[in-house]
CSV table of C-alpha atoms in Angstrom, one decimal:
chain,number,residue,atom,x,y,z
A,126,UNK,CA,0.0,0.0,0.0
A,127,UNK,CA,1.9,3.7,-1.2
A,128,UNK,CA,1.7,6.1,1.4
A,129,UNK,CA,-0.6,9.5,0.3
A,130,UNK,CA,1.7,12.1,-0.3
A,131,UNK,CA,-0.9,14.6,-0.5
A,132,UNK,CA,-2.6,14.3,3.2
A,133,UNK,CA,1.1,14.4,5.3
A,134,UNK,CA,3.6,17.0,4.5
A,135,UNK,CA,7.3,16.3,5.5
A,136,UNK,CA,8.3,17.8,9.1
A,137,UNK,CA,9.4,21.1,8.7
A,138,UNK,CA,12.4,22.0,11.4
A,139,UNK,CA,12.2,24.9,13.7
A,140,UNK,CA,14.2,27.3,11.3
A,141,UNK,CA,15.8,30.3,12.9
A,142,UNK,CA,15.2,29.2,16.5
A,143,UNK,CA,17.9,28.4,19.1
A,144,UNK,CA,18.7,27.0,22.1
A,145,UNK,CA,15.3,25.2,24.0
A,146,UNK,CA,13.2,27.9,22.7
A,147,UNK,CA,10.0,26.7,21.1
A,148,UNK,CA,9.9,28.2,17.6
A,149,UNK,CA,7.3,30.8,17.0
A,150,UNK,CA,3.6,29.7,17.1
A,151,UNK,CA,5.2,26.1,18.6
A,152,UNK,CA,4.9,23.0,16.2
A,153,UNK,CA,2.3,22.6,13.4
A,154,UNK,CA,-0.2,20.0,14.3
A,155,UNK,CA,-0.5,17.2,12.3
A,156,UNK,CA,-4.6,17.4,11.2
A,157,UNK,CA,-5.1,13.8,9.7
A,158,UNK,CA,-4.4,11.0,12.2
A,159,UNK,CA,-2.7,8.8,9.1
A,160,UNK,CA,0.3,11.2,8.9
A,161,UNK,CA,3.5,10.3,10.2
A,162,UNK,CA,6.4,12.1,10.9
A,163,UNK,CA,9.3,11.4,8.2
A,164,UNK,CA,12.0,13.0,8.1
A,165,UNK,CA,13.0,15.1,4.6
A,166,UNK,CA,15.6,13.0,3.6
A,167,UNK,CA,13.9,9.7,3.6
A,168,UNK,CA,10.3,10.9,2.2
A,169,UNK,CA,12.4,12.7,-0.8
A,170,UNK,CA,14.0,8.3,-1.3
A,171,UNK,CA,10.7,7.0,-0.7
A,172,UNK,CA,9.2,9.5,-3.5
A,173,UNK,CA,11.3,8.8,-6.5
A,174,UNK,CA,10.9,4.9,-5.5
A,175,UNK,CA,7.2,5.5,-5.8
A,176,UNK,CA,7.4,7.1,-9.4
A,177,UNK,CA,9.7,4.1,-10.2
A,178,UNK,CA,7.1,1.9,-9.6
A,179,UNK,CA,4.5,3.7,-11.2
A,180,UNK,CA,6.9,3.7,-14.4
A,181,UNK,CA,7.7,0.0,-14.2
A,182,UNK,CA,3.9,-0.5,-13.9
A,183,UNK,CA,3.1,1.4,-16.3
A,184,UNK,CA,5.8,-0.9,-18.5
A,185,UNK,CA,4.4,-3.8,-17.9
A,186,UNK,CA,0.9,-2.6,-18.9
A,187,UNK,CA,2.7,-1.5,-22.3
A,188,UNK,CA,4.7,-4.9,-22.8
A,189,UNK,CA,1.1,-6.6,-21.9
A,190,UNK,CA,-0.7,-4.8,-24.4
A,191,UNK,CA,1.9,-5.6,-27.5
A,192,UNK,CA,2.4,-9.0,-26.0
A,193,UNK,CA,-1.7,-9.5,-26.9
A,194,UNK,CA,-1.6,-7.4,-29.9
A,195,UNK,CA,1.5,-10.1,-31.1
A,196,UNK,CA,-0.9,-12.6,-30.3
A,197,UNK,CA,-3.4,-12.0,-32.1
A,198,UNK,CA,-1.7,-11.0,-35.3
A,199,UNK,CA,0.4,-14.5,-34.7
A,200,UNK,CA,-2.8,-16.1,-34.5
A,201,UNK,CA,-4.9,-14.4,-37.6
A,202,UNK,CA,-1.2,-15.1,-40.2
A,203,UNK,CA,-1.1,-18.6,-38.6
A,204,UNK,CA,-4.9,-19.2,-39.7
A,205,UNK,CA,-4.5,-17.4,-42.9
A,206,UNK,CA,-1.4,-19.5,-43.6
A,207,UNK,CA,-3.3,-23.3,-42.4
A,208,UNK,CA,-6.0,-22.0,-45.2
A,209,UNK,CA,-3.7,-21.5,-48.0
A,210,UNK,CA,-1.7,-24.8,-47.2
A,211,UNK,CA,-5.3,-26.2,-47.2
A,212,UNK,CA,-6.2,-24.9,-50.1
A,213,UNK,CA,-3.4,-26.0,-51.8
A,214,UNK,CA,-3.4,-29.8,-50.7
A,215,UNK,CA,-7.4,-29.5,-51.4
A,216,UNK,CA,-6.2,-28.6,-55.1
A,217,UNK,CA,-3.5,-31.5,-55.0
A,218,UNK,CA,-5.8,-34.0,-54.0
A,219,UNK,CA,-8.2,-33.0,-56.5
A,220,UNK,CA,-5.0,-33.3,-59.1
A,221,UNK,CA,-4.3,-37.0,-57.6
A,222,UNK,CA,-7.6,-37.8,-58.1
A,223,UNK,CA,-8.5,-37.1,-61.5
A,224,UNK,CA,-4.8,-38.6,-62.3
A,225,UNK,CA,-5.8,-41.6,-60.6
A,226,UNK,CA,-8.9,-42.0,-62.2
A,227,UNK,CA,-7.3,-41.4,-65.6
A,228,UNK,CA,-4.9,-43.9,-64.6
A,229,UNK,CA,-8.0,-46.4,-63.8
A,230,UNK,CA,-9.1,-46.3,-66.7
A,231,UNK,CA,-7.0,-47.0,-69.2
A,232,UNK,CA,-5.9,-50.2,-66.7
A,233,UNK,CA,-8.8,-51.2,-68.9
A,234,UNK,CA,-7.4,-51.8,-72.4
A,235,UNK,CA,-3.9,-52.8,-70.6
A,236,UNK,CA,-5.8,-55.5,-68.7
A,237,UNK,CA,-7.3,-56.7,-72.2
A,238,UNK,CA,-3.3,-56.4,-74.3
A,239,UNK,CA,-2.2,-58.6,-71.0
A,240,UNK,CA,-4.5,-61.2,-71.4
A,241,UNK,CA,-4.2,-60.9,-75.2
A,242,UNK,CA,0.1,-61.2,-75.1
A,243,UNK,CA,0.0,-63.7,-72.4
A,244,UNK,CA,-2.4,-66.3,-74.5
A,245,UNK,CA,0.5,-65.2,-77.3
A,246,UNK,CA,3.1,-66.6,-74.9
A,247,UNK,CA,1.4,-69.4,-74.3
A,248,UNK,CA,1.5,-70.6,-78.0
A,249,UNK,CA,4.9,-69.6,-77.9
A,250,UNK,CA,5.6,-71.8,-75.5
A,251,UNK,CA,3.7,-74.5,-76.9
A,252,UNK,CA,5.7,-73.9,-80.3
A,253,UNK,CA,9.0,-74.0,-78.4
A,254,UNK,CA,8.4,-77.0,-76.6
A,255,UNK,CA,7.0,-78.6,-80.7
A,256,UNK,CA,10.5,-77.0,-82.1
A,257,UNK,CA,12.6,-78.3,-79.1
A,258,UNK,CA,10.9,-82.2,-79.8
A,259,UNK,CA,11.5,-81.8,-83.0
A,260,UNK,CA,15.2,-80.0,-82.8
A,261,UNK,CA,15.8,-83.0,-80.5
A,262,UNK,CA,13.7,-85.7,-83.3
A,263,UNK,CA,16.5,-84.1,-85.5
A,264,UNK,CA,19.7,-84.3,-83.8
A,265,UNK,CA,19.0,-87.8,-83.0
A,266,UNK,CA,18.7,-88.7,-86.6
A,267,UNK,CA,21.7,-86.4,-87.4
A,268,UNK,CA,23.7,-88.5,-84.5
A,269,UNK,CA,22.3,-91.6,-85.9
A,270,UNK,CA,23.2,-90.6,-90.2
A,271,UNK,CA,26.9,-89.7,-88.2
A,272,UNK,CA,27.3,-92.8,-87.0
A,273,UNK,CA,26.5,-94.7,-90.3
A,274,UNK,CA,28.6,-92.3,-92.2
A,275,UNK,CA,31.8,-93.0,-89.6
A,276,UNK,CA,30.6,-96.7,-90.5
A,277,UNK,CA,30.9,-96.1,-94.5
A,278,UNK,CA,34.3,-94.1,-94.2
A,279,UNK,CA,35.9,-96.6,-91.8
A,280,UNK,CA,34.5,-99.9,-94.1
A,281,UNK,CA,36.2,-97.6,-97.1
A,282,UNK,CA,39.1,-97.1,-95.3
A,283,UNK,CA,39.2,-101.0,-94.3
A,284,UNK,CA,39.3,-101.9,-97.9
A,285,UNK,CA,42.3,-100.6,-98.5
A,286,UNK,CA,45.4,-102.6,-97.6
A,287,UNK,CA,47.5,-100.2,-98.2
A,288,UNK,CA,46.3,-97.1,-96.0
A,289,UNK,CA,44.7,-96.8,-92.5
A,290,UNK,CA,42.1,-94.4,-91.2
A,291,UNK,CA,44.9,-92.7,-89.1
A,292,UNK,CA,47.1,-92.0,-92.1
A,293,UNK,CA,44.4,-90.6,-94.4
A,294,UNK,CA,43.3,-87.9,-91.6
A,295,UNK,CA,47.3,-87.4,-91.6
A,296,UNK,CA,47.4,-86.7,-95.0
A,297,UNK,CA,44.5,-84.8,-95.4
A,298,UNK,CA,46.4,-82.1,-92.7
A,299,UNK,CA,49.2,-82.2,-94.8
A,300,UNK,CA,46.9,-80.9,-97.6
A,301,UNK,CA,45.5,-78.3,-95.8
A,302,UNK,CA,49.0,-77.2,-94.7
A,303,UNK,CA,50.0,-76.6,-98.4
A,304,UNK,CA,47.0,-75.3,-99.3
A,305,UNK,CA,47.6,-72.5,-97.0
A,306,UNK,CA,51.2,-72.3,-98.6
A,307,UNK,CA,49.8,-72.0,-101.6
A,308,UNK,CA,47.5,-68.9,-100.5
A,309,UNK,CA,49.2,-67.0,-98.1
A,310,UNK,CA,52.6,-67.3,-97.7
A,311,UNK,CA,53.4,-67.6,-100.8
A,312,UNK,CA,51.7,-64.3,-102.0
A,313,UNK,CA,53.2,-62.4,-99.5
A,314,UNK,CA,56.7,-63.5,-100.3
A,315,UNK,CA,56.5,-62.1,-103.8
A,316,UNK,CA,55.1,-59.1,-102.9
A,317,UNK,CA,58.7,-56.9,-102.7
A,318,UNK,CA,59.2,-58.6,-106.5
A,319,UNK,CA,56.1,-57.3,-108.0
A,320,UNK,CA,56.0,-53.9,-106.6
A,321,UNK,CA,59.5,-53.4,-107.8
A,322,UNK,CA,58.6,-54.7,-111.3
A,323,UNK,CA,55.2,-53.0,-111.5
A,324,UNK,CA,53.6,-55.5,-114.1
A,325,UNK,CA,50.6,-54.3,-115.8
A,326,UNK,CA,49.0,-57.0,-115.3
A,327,UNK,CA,49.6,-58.1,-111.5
A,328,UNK,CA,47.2,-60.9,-111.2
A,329,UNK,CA,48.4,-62.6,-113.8
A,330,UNK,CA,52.6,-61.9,-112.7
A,331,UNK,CA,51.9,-63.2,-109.3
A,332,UNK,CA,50.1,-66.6,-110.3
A,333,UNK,CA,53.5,-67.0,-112.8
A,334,UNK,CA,55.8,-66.5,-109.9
A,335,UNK,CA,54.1,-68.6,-107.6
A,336,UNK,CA,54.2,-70.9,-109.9
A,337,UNK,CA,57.8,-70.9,-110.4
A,338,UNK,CA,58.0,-71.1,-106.9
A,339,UNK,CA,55.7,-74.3,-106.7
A,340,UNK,CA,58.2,-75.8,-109.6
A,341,UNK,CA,61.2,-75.3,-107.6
A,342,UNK,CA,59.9,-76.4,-104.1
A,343,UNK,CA,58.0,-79.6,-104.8
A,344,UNK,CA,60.4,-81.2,-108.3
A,345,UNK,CA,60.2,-80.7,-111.9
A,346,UNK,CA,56.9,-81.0,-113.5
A,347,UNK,CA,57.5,-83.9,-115.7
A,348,UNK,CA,58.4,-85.3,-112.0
A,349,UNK,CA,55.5,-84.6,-110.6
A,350,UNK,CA,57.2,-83.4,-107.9
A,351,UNK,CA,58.9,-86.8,-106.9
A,352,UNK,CA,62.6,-84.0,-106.2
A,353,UNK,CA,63.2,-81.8,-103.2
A,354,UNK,CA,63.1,-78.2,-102.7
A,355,UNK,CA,65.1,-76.4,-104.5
A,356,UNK,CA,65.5,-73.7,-101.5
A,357,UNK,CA,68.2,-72.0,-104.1
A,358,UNK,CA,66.3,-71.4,-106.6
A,359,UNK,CA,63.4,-70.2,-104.5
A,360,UNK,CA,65.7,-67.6,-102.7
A,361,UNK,CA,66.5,-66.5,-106.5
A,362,UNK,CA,63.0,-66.5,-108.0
A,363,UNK,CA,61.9,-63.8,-105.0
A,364,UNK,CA,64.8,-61.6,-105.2
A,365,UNK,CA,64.9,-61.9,-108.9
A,366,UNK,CA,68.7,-63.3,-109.0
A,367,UNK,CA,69.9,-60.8,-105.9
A,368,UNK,CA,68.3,-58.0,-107.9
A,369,UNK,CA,65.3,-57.1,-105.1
A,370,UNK,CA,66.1,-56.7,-101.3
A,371,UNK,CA,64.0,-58.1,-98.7
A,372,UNK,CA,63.5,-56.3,-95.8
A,373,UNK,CA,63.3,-58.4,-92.5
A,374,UNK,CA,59.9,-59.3,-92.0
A,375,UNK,CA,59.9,-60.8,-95.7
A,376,UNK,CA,63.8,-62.6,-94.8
A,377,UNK,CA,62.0,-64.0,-92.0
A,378,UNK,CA,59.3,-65.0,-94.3
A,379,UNK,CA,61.4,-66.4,-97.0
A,380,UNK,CA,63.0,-69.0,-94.1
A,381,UNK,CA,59.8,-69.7,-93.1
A,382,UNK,CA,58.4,-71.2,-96.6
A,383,UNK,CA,61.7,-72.9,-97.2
A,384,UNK,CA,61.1,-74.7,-93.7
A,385,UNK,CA,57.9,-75.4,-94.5
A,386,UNK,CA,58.2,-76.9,-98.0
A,387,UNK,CA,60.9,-78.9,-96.1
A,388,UNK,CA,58.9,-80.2,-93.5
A,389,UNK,CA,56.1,-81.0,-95.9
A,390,UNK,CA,58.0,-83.3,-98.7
A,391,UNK,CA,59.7,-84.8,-95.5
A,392,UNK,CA,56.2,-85.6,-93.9
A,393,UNK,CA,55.0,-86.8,-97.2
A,394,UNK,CA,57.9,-89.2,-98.2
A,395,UNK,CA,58.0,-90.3,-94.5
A,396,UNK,CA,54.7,-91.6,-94.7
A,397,UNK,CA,54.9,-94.8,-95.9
A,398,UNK,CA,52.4,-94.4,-98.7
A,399,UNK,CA,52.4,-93.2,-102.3
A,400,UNK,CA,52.6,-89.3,-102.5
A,401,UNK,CA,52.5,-87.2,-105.2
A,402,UNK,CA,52.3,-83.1,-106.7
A,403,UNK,CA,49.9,-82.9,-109.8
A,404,UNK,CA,50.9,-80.2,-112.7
A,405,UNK,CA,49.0,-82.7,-115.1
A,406,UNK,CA,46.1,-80.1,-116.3
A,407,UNK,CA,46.2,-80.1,-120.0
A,408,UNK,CA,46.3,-76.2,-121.3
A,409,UNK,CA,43.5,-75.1,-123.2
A,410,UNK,CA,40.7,-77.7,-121.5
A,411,UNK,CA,38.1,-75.6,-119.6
A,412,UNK,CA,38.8,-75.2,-115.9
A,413,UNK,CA,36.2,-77.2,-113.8
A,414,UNK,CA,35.4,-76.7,-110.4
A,415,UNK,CA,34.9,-79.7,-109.6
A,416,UNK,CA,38.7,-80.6,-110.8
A,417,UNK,CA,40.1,-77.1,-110.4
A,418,UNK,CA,40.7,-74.7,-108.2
A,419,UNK,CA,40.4,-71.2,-109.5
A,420,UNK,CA,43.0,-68.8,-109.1
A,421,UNK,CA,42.4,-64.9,-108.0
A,422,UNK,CA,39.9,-63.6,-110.4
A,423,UNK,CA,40.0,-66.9,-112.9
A,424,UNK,CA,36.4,-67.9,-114.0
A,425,UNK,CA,34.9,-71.4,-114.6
A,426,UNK,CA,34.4,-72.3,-117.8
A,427,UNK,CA,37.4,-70.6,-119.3
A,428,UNK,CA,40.5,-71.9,-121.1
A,429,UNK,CA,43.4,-73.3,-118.5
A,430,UNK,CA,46.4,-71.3,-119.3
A,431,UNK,CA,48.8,-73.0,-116.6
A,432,UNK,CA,48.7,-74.8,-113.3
A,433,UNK,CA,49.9,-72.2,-110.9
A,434,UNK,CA,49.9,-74.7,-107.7
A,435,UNK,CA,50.1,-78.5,-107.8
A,436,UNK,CA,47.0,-80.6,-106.6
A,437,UNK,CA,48.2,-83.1,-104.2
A,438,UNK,CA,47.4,-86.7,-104.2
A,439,UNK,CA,48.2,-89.2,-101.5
A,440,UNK,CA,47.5,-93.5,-102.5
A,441,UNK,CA,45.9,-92.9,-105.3
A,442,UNK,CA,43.5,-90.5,-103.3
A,443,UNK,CA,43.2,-86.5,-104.8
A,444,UNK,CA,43.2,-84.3,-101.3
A,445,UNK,CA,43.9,-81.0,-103.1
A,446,UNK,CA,42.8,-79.7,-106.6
A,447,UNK,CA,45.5,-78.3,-109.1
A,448,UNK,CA,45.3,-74.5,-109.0
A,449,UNK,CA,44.7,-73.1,-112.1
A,450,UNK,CA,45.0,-70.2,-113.8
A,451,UNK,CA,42.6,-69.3,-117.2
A,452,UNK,CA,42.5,-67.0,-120.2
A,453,UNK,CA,40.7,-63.6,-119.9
A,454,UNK,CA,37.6,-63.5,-122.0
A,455,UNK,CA,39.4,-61.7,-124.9
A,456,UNK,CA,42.0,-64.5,-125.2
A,457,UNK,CA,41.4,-68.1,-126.6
């Protein structure tokens, strides 16, 4: 409870008396009986606290008021803002919705090309499973027509007292080692040779090289190639007597066919068996496949100007065609 400043005034002293002498007119009564007697000092203290208070209270009314006006504007953007997100997941939902209904319906017709491709894969199966029987019908027959021919070839083989089965399949790799001879190493060797003569017509120069190299590797041709190679003369035919330098991948080369050509008329004479090269194509008959090989850019049909390769024949058995070399069509 604040003390009324208004019904006690502070004491006043006796001003201007001295000694024990009563001022003048004595002491003022004090007419309220709620005043007290303070001195100056401490009623001056006790004032400015009072206005304090007042000013703190009158704060705290202040900070009350904005603390409801806060409030209430917190409250009013908070439910404006709850409507908005409302509204928009209202308008999302809606979206999901008609998406999902879309969605729904065209399940329809995808339901429908389901059904429709899974009776296809049905027959597909049922066709795979048909193929597979008869893919399986067939490899058993094709097992059972290989196991007959194996019978026919060995009873062929049999017949013969003067071959076995394991020395046919011999010499039939010692064909197909010449062949390749015949078609790539030999070509490559004579490369440096033709591009240093430049022949018009290089087709034609290569297959009479190789032949000359043929003729002096595997014996004369009224021979048949009975002789051995001649790895002189074939280090003369691709250098052209000395006159063409090799580099070294086509040295390397040259060794290689010589070795080769070696090897092979070794292999062939160690055999045990007859063994023979074939020139024997009479020129000017027309080349036949089916007794010929054809040369690079030869035709069927044509005149046979020379044998470029020998065919090779092994007891009395032909495992490689003669390779043949014909006219153009403006000649014979």
């Amino acid at each position: 409870m604040f003390f009324n400043r208004h019904k006690a005034e502070p004491p006043q002293d006796a001003g201007g008396g001295s000694g024990d002498r009563p001022a003048v007119g004595g002491p003022r009564l004090v007419e309220e009986e709620t005043a007290f007697l303070i001195p100056q000092s401490e009623w001056k203290q006790l004032a400015v606290r009072l206005d304090g208070l007042e000013a703190l209270e009158a704060r705290v009314r202040k900070l009350e008021a904005e603390a409801d006006a806060g409030w209430a504007a917190l409250r009013s953007r908070t439910r404006s803002e709850m409507g908005e997100w409302a509204d928009r997941v209202e308008r999302r939902m809606r979206g999901f919705d008609t998406r999902l209904r879309d969605t729904l319906a065209g399940l329809g017709p995808l339901g429908d090309r389901l059904t429709e491709l899974t009776g296809r894969h049905e027959e597909v199966d049922e066709r795979t499973l048909a193929l597979a029987s008869t893919v399986a019908d067939t490899r058993r027959l094709l097992d059972e027509l290989g196991e007959v021919l194996d019978l026919v070839r060995v009873a062929q083989v049999e017949e013969r007292t003067d071959l076995t089965r394991e020395d046919f399949l011999v010499h039939y790799d010692l064909a197909g080692r010449l062949k390749a001879l015949y078609t790539q190493r030999m070509p490559d060797l004579i490369q440096p040779r033709l591009a240093a003569e430049r022949p018009r017509d290089v087709v034609r120069r290569q297959a009479e090289l190789i032949r000359r190299l043929c003729l002096a590797l595997f014996g004369p041709e009224e021979h048949d190639g009975a002789g051995d190679p001649d790895l002189d003369e074939l280090t003369r035919i691709t250098t052209d007597d000395g006159r063409v330098g090799l580099d070294q991948q086509h040295q390397r080369l040259l060794e290689r066919v010589g070795a080769e050509a070696s090897n092979l008329s070794r292999a062939m004479n160690e055999s045990g068996y007859a063994s023979r090269f074939d020139f024997s194509v009479e020129p000017g008959i027309a080349a036949d496949p089916r007794e010929h090989a054809l040369w690079l850019s030869c035709e069927a049909g044509r005149p046979v100007a020379f044998v470029v390769c020998p065919g090779y024949r092994a007891a009395d058995r032909r495992l490689l065609e003669p390779f043949v070399f014909t006219e153009s069509g403006g000649e014979g």
